[in-house]
CSV table of N, CA, C and O in Angstrom, one decimal:
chain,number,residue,atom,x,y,z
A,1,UNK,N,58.4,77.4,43.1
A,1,UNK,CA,59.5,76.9,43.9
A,1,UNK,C,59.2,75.5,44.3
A,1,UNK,O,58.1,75.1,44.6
A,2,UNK,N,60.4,74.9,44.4
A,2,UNK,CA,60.1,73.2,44.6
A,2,UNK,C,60.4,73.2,45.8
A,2,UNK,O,61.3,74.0,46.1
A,3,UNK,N,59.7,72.5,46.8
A,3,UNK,CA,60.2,72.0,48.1
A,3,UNK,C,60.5,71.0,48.3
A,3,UNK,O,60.4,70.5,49.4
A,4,UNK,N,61.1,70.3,47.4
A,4,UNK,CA,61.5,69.0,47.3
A,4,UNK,C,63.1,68.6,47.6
A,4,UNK,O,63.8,68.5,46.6
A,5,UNK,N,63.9,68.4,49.1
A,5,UNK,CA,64.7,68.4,49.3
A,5,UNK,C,65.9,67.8,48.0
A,5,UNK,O,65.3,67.2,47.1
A,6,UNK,N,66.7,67.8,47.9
A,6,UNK,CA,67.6,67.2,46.6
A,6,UNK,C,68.2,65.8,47.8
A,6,UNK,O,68.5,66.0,49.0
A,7,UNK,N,68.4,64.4,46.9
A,7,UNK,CA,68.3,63.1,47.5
A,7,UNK,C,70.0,63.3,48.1
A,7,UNK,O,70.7,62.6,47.4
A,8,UNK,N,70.7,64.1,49.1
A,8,UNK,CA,71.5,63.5,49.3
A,8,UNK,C,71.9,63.0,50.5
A,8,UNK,O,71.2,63.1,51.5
A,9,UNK,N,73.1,62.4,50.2
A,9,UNK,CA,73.7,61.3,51.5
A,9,UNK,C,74.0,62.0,52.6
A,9,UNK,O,75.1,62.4,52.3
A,10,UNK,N,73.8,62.4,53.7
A,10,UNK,CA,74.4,62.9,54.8
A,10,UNK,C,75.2,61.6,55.8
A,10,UNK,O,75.0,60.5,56.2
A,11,UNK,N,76.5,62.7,55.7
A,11,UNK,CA,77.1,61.7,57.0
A,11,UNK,C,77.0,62.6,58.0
A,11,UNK,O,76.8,63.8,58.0
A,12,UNK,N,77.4,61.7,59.2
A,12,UNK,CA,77.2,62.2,60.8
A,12,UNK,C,78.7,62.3,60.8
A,12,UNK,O,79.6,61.5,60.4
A,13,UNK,N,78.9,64.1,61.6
A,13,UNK,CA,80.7,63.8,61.8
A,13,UNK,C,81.0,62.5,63.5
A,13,UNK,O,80.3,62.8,64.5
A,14,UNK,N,81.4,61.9,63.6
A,14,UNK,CA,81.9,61.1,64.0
A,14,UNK,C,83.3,61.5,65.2
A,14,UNK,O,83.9,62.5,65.1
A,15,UNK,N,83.5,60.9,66.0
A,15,UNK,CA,85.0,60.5,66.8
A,15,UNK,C,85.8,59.8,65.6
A,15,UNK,O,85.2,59.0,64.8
A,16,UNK,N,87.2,60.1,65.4
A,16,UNK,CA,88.0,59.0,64.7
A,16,UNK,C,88.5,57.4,65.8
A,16,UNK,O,89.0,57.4,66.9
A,17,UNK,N,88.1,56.7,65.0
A,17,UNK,CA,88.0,55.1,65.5
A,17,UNK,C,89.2,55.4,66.9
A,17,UNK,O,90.2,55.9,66.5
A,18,UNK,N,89.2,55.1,68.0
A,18,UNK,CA,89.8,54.8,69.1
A,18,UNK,C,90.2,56.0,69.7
A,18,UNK,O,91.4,56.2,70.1
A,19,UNK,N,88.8,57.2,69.6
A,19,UNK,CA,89.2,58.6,70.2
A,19,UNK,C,89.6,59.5,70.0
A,19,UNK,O,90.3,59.5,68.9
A,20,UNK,N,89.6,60.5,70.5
A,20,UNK,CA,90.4,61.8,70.2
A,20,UNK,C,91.8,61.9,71.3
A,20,UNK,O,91.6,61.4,72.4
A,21,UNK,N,93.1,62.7,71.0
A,21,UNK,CA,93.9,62.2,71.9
A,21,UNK,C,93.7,63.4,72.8
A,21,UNK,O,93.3,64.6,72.6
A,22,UNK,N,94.0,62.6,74.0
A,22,UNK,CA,93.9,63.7,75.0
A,22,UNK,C,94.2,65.2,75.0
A,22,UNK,O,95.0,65.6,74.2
A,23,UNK,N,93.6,65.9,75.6
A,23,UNK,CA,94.0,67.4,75.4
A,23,UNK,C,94.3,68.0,77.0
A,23,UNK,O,93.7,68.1,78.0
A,24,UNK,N,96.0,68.4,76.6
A,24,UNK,CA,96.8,69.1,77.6
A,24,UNK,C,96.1,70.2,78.7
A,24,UNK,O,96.6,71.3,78.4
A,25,UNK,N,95.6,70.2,79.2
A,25,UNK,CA,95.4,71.0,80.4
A,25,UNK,C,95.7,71.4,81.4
A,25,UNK,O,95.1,72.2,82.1
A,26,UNK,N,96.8,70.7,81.7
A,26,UNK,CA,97.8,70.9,83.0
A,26,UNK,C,98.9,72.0,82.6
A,26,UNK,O,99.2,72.3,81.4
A,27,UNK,N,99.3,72.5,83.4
A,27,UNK,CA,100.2,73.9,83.4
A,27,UNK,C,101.6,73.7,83.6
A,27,UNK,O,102.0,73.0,84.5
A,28,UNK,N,101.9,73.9,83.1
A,28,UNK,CA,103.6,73.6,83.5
A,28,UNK,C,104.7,74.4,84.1
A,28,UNK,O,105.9,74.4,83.8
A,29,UNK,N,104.0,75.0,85.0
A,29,UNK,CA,104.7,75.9,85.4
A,29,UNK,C,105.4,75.6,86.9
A,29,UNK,O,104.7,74.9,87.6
A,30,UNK,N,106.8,76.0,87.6
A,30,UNK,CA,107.3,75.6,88.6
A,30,UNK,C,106.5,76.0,89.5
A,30,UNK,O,105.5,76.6,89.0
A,31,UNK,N,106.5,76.0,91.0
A,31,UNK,CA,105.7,77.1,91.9
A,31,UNK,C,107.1,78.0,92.4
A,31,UNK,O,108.2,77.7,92.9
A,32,UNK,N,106.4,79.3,91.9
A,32,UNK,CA,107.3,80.2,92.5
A,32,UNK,C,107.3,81.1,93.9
A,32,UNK,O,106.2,81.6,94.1
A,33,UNK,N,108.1,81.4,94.6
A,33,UNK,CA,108.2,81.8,95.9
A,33,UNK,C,108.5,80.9,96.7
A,33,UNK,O,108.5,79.6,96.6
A,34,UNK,N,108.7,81.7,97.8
A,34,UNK,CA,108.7,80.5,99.0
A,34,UNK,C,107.3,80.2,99.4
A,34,UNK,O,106.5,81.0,99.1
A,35,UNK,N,106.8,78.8,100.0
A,35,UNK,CA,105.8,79.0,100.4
A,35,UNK,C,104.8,79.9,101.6
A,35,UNK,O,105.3,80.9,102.2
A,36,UNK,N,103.9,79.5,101.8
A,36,UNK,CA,103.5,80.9,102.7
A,36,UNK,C,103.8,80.8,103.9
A,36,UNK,O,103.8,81.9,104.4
A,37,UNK,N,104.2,79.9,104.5
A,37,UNK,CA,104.3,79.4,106.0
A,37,UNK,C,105.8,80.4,106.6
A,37,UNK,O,106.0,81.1,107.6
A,38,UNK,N,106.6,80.1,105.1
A,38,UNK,CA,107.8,80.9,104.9
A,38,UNK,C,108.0,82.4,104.9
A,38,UNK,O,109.0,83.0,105.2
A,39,UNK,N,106.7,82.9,104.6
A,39,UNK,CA,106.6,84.5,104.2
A,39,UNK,C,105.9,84.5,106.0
A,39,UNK,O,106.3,85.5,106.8
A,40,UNK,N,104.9,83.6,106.6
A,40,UNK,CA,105.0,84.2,108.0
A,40,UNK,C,105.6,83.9,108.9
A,40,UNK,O,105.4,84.3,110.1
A,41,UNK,N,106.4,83.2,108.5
A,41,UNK,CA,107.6,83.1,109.5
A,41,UNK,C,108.9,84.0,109.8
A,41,UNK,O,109.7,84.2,110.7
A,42,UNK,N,108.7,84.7,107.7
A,42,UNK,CA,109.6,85.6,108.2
A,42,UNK,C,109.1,87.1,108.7
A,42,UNK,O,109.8,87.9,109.3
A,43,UNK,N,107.9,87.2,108.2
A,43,UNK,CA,107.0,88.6,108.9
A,43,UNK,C,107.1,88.6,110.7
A,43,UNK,O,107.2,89.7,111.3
A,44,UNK,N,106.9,87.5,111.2
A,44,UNK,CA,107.3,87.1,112.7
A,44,UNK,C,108.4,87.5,113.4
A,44,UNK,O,108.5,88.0,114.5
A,45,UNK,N,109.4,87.1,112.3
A,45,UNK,CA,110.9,87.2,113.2
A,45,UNK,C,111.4,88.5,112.8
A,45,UNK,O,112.4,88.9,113.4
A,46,UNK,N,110.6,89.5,111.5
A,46,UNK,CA,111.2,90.3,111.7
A,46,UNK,C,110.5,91.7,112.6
A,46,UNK,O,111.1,92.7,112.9
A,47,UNK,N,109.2,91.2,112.9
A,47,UNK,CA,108.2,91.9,114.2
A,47,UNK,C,108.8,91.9,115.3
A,47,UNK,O,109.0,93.0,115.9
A,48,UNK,N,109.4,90.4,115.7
A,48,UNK,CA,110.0,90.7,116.6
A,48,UNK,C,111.1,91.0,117.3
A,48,UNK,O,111.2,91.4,118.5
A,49,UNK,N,112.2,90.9,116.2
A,49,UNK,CA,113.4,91.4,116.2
A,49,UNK,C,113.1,93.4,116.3
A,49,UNK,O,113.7,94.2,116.9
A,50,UNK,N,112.0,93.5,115.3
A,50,UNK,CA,111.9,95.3,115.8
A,50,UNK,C,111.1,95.5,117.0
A,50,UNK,O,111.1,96.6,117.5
A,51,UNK,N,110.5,94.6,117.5
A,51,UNK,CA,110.2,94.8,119.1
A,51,UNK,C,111.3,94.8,120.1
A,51,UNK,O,111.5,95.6,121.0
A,52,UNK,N,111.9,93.8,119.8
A,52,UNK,CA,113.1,93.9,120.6
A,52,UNK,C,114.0,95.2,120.5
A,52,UNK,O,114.3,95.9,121.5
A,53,UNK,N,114.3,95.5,119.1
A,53,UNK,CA,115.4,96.7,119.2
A,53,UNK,C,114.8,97.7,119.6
A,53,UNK,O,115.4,98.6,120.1
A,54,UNK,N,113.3,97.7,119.5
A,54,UNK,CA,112.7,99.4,121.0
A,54,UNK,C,112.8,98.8,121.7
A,54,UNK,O,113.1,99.8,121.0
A,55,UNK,N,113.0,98.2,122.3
A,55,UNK,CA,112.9,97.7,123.8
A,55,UNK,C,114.4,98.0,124.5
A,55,UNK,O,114.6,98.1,125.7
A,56,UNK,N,115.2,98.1,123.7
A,56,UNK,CA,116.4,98.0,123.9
A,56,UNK,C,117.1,99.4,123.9
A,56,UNK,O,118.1,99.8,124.6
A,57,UNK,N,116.1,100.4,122.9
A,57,UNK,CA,116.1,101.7,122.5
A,57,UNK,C,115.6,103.1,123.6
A,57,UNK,O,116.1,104.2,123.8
A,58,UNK,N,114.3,102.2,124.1
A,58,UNK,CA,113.5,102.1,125.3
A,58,UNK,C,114.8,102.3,126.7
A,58,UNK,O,115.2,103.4,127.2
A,59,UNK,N,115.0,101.2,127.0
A,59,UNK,CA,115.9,101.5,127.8
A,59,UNK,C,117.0,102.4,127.8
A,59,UNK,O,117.0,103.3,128.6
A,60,UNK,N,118.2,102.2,126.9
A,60,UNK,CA,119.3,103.2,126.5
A,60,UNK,C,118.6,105.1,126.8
A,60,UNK,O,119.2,106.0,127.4
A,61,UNK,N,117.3,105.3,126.2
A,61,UNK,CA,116.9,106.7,126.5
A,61,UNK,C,116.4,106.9,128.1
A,61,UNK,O,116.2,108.0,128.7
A,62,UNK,N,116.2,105.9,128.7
A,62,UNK,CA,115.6,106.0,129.7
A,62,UNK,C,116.8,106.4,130.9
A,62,UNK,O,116.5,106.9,132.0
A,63,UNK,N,118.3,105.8,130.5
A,63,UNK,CA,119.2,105.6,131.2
A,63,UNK,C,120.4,107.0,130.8
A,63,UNK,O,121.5,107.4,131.2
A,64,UNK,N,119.7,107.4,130.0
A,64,UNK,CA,120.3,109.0,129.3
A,64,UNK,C,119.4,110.3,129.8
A,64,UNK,O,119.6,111.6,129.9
A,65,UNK,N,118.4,109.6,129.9
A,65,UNK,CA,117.3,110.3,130.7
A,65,UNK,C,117.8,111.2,132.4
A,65,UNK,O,117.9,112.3,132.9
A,66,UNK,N,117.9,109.4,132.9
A,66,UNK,CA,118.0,109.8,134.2
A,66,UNK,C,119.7,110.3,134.5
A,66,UNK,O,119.9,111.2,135.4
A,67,UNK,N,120.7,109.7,133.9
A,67,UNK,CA,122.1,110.7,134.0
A,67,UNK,C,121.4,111.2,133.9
A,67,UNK,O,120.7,111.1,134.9
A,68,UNK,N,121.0,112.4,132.9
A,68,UNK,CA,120.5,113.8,132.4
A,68,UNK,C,119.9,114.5,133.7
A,68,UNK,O,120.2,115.6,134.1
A,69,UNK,N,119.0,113.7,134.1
A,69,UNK,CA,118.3,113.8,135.5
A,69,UNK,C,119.1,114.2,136.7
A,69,UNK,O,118.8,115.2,137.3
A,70,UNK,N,120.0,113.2,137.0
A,70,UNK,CA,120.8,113.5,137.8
A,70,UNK,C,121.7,114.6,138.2
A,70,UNK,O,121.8,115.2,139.3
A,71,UNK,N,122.5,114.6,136.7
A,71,UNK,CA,123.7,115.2,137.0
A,71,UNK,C,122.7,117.0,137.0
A,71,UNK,O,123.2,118.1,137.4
A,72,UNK,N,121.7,116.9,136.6
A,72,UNK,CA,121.2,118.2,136.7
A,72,UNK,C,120.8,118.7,138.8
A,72,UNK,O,121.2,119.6,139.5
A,73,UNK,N,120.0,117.7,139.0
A,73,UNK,CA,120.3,118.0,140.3
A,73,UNK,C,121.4,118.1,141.0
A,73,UNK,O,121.3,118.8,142.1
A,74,UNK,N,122.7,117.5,140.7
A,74,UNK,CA,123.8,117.4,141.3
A,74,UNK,C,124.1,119.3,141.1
A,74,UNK,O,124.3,120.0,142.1
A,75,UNK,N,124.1,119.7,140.1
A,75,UNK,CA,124.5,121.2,140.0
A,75,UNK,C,123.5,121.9,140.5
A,75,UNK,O,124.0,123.0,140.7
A,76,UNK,N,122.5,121.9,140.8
A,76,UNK,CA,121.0,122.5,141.0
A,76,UNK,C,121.9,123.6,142.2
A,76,UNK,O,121.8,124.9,142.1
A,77,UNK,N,122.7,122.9,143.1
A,77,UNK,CA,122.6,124.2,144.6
A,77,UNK,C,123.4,124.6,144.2
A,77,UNK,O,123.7,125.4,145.0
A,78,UNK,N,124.6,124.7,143.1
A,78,UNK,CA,124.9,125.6,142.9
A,78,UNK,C,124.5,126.7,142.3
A,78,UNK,O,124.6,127.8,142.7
A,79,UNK,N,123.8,126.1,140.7
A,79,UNK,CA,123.1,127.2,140.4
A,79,UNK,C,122.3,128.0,141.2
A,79,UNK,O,121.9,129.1,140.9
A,80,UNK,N,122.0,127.4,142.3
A,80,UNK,CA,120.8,128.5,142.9
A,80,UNK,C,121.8,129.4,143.9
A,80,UNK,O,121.2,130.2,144.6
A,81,UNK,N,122.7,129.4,144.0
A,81,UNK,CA,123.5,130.1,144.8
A,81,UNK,C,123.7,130.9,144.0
A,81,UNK,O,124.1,132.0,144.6
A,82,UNK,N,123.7,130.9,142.8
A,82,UNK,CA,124.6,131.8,141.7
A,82,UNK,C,123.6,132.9,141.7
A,82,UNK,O,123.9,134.1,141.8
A,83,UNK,N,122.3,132.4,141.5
A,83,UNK,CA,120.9,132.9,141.3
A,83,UNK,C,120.5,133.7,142.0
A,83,UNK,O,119.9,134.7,141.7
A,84,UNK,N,120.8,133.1,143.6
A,84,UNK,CA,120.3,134.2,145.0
A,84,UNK,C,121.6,135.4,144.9
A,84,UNK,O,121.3,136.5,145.1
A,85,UNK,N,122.8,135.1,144.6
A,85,UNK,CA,123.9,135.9,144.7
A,85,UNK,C,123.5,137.5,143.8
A,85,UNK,O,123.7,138.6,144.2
A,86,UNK,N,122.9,137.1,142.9
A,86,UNK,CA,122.7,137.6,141.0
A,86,UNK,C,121.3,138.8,141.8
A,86,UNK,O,121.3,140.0,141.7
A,87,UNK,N,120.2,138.0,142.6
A,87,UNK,CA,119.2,138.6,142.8
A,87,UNK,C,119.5,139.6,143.8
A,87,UNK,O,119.1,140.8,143.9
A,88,UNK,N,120.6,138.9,144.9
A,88,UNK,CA,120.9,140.0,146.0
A,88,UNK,C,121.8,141.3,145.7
A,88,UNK,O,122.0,142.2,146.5
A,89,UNK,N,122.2,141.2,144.7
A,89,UNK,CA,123.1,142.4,144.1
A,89,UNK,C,121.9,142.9,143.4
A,89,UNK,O,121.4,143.9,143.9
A,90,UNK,N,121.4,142.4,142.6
A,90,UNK,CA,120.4,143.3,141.6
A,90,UNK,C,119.4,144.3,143.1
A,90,UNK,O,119.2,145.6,143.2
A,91,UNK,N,119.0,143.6,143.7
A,91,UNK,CA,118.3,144.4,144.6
A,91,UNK,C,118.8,145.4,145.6
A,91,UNK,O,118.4,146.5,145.8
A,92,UNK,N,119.9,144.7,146.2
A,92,UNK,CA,120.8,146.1,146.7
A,92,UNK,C,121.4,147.0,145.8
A,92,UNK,O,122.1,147.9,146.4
A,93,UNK,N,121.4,147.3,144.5
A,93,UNK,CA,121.5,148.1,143.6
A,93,UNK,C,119.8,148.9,143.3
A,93,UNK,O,119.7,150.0,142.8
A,94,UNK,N,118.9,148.4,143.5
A,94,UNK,CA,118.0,149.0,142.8
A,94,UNK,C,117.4,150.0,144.4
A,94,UNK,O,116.8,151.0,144.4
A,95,UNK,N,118.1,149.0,145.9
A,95,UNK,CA,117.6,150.2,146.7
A,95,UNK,C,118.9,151.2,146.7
A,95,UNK,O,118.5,152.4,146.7
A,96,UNK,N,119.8,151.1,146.7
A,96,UNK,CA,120.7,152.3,146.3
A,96,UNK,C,120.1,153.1,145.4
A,96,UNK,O,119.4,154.1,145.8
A,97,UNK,N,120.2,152.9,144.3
A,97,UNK,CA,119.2,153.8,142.8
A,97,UNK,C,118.1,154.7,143.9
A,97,UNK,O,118.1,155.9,144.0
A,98,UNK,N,116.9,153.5,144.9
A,98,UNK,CA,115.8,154.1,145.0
A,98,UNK,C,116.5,155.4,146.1
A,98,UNK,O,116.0,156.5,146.0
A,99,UNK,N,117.1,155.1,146.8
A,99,UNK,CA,117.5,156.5,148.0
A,99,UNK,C,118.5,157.5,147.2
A,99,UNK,O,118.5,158.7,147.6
A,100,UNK,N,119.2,157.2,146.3
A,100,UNK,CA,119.7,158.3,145.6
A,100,UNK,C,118.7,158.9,145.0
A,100,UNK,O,118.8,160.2,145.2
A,101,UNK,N,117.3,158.4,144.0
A,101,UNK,CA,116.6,159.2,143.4
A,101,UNK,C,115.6,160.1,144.4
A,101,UNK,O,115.3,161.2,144.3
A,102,UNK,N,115.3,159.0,145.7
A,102,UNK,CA,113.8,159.9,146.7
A,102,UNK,C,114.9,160.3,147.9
A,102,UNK,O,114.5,160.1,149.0
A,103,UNK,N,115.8,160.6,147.7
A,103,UNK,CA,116.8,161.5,149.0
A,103,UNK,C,115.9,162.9,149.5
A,103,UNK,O,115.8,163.5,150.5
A,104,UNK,N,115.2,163.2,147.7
A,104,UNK,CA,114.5,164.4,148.3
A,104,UNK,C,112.8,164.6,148.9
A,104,UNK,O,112.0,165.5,148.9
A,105,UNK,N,112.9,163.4,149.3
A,105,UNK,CA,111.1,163.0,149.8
A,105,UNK,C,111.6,162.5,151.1
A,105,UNK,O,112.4,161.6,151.2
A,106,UNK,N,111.1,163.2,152.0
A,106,UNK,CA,111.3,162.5,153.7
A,106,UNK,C,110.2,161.7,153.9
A,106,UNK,O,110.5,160.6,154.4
A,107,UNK,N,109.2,161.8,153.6
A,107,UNK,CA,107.8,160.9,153.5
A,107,UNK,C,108.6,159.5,153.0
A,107,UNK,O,107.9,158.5,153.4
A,108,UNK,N,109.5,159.1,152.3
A,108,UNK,CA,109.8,157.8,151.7
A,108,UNK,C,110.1,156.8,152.5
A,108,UNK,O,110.4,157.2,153.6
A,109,UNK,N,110.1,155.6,152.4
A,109,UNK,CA,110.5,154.6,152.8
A,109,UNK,C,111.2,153.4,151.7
A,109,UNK,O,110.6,152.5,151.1
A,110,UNK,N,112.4,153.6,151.7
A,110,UNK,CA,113.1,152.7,150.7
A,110,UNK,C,112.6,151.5,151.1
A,110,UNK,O,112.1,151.1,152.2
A,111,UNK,N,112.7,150.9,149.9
A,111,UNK,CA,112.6,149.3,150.0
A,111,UNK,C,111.4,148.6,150.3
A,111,UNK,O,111.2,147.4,150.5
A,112,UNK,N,110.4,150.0,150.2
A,112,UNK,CA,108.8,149.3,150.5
A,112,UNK,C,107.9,149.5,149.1
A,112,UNK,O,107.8,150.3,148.1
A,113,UNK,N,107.1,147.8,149.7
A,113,UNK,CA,106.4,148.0,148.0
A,113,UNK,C,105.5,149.0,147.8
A,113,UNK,O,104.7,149.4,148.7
A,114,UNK,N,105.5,149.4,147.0
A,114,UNK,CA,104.2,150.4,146.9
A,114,UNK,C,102.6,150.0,146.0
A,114,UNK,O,101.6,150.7,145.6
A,115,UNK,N,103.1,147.9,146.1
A,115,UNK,CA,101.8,147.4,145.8
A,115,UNK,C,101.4,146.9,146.7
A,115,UNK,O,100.3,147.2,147.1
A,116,UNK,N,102.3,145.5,147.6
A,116,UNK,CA,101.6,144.8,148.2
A,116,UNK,C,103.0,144.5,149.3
A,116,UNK,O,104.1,144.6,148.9
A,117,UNK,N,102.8,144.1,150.4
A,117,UNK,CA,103.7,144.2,151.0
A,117,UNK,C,104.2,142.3,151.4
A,117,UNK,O,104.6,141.8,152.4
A,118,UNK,N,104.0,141.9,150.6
A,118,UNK,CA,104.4,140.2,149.5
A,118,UNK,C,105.8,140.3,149.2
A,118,UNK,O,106.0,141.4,148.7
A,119,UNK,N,106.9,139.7,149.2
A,119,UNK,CA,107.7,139.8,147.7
A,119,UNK,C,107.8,138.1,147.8
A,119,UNK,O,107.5,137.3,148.7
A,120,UNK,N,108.3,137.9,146.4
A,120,UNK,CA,108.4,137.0,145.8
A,120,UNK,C,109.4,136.8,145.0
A,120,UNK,O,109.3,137.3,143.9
A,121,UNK,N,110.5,136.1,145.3
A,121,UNK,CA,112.0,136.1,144.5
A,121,UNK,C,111.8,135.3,143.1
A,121,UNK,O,111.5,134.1,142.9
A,122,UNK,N,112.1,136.0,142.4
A,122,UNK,CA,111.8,135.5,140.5
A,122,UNK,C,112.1,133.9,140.4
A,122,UNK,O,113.1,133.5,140.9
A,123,UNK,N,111.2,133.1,139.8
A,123,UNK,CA,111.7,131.9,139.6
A,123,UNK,C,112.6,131.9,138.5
A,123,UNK,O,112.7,132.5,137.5
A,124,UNK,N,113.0,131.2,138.8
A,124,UNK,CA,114.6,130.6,137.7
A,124,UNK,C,114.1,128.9,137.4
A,124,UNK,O,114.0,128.1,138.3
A,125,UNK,N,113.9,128.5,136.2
A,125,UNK,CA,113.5,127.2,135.5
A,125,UNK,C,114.9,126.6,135.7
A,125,UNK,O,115.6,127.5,135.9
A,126,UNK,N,115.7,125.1,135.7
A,126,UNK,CA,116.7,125.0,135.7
A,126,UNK,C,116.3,123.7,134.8
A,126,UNK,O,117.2,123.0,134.4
């Protein structure tokens, strides 16, 4: 084998005389959206437009509240009248019952507890 390169001409590749033409790199694209200042200004006003509407919500329940409040006390003595009326019949019925059933026990004593000598009239929630 020869190692004897064969005689030829090399050229150097080159620039073409007065450059290569520029190459585009820039984007051409619009900017889209609003900018950001825009996006937190409207995240702001709409924070605080919904702070406001509890606040507003806030109140309205608070004022439905206390009617509710009110007008419940306003009726309270009657209901409790209705209540003591309801209790004093139930119990003068239950000592009737008790002397009709122990008429035949002289040892008896209507109307006494036979736990503790306490009473305590039922509460009623209103």
């Amino acid at each position: 084998m020869s190692t004897a390169k064969p005689n030829v001409h090399s050229v150097q590749d080159l620039p073409p005389k007065g450059g290569y033409p520029p190459i585009a790199t820039a984007r051409g694209l619009r900017p889209r959206g609003p900018p950001g200042w825009a996006i937190w200004l409207g995240i702001l006003s709409a924070s605080a437009y919904g702070f406001y509407q509890i606040g507003v919500t806030n109140e309205n329940k608070r004022f439905l509240l206390k009617e509710k409040r009110d007008s419940r006390m306003a009726i309270y003595p009657f209901l409790q009248v209705e209540s003591d009326k309801r209790i004093s019949s139930s119990i003068k019925y239950s000592l009737e019952k008790e002397t009709e059933i122990m008429k035949h026990n002289p040892d008896w004593k209507v109307g006494e507890s036979v736990y503790s000598k306490r009473w305590n009239p039922p509460s009623n929630r209103i």
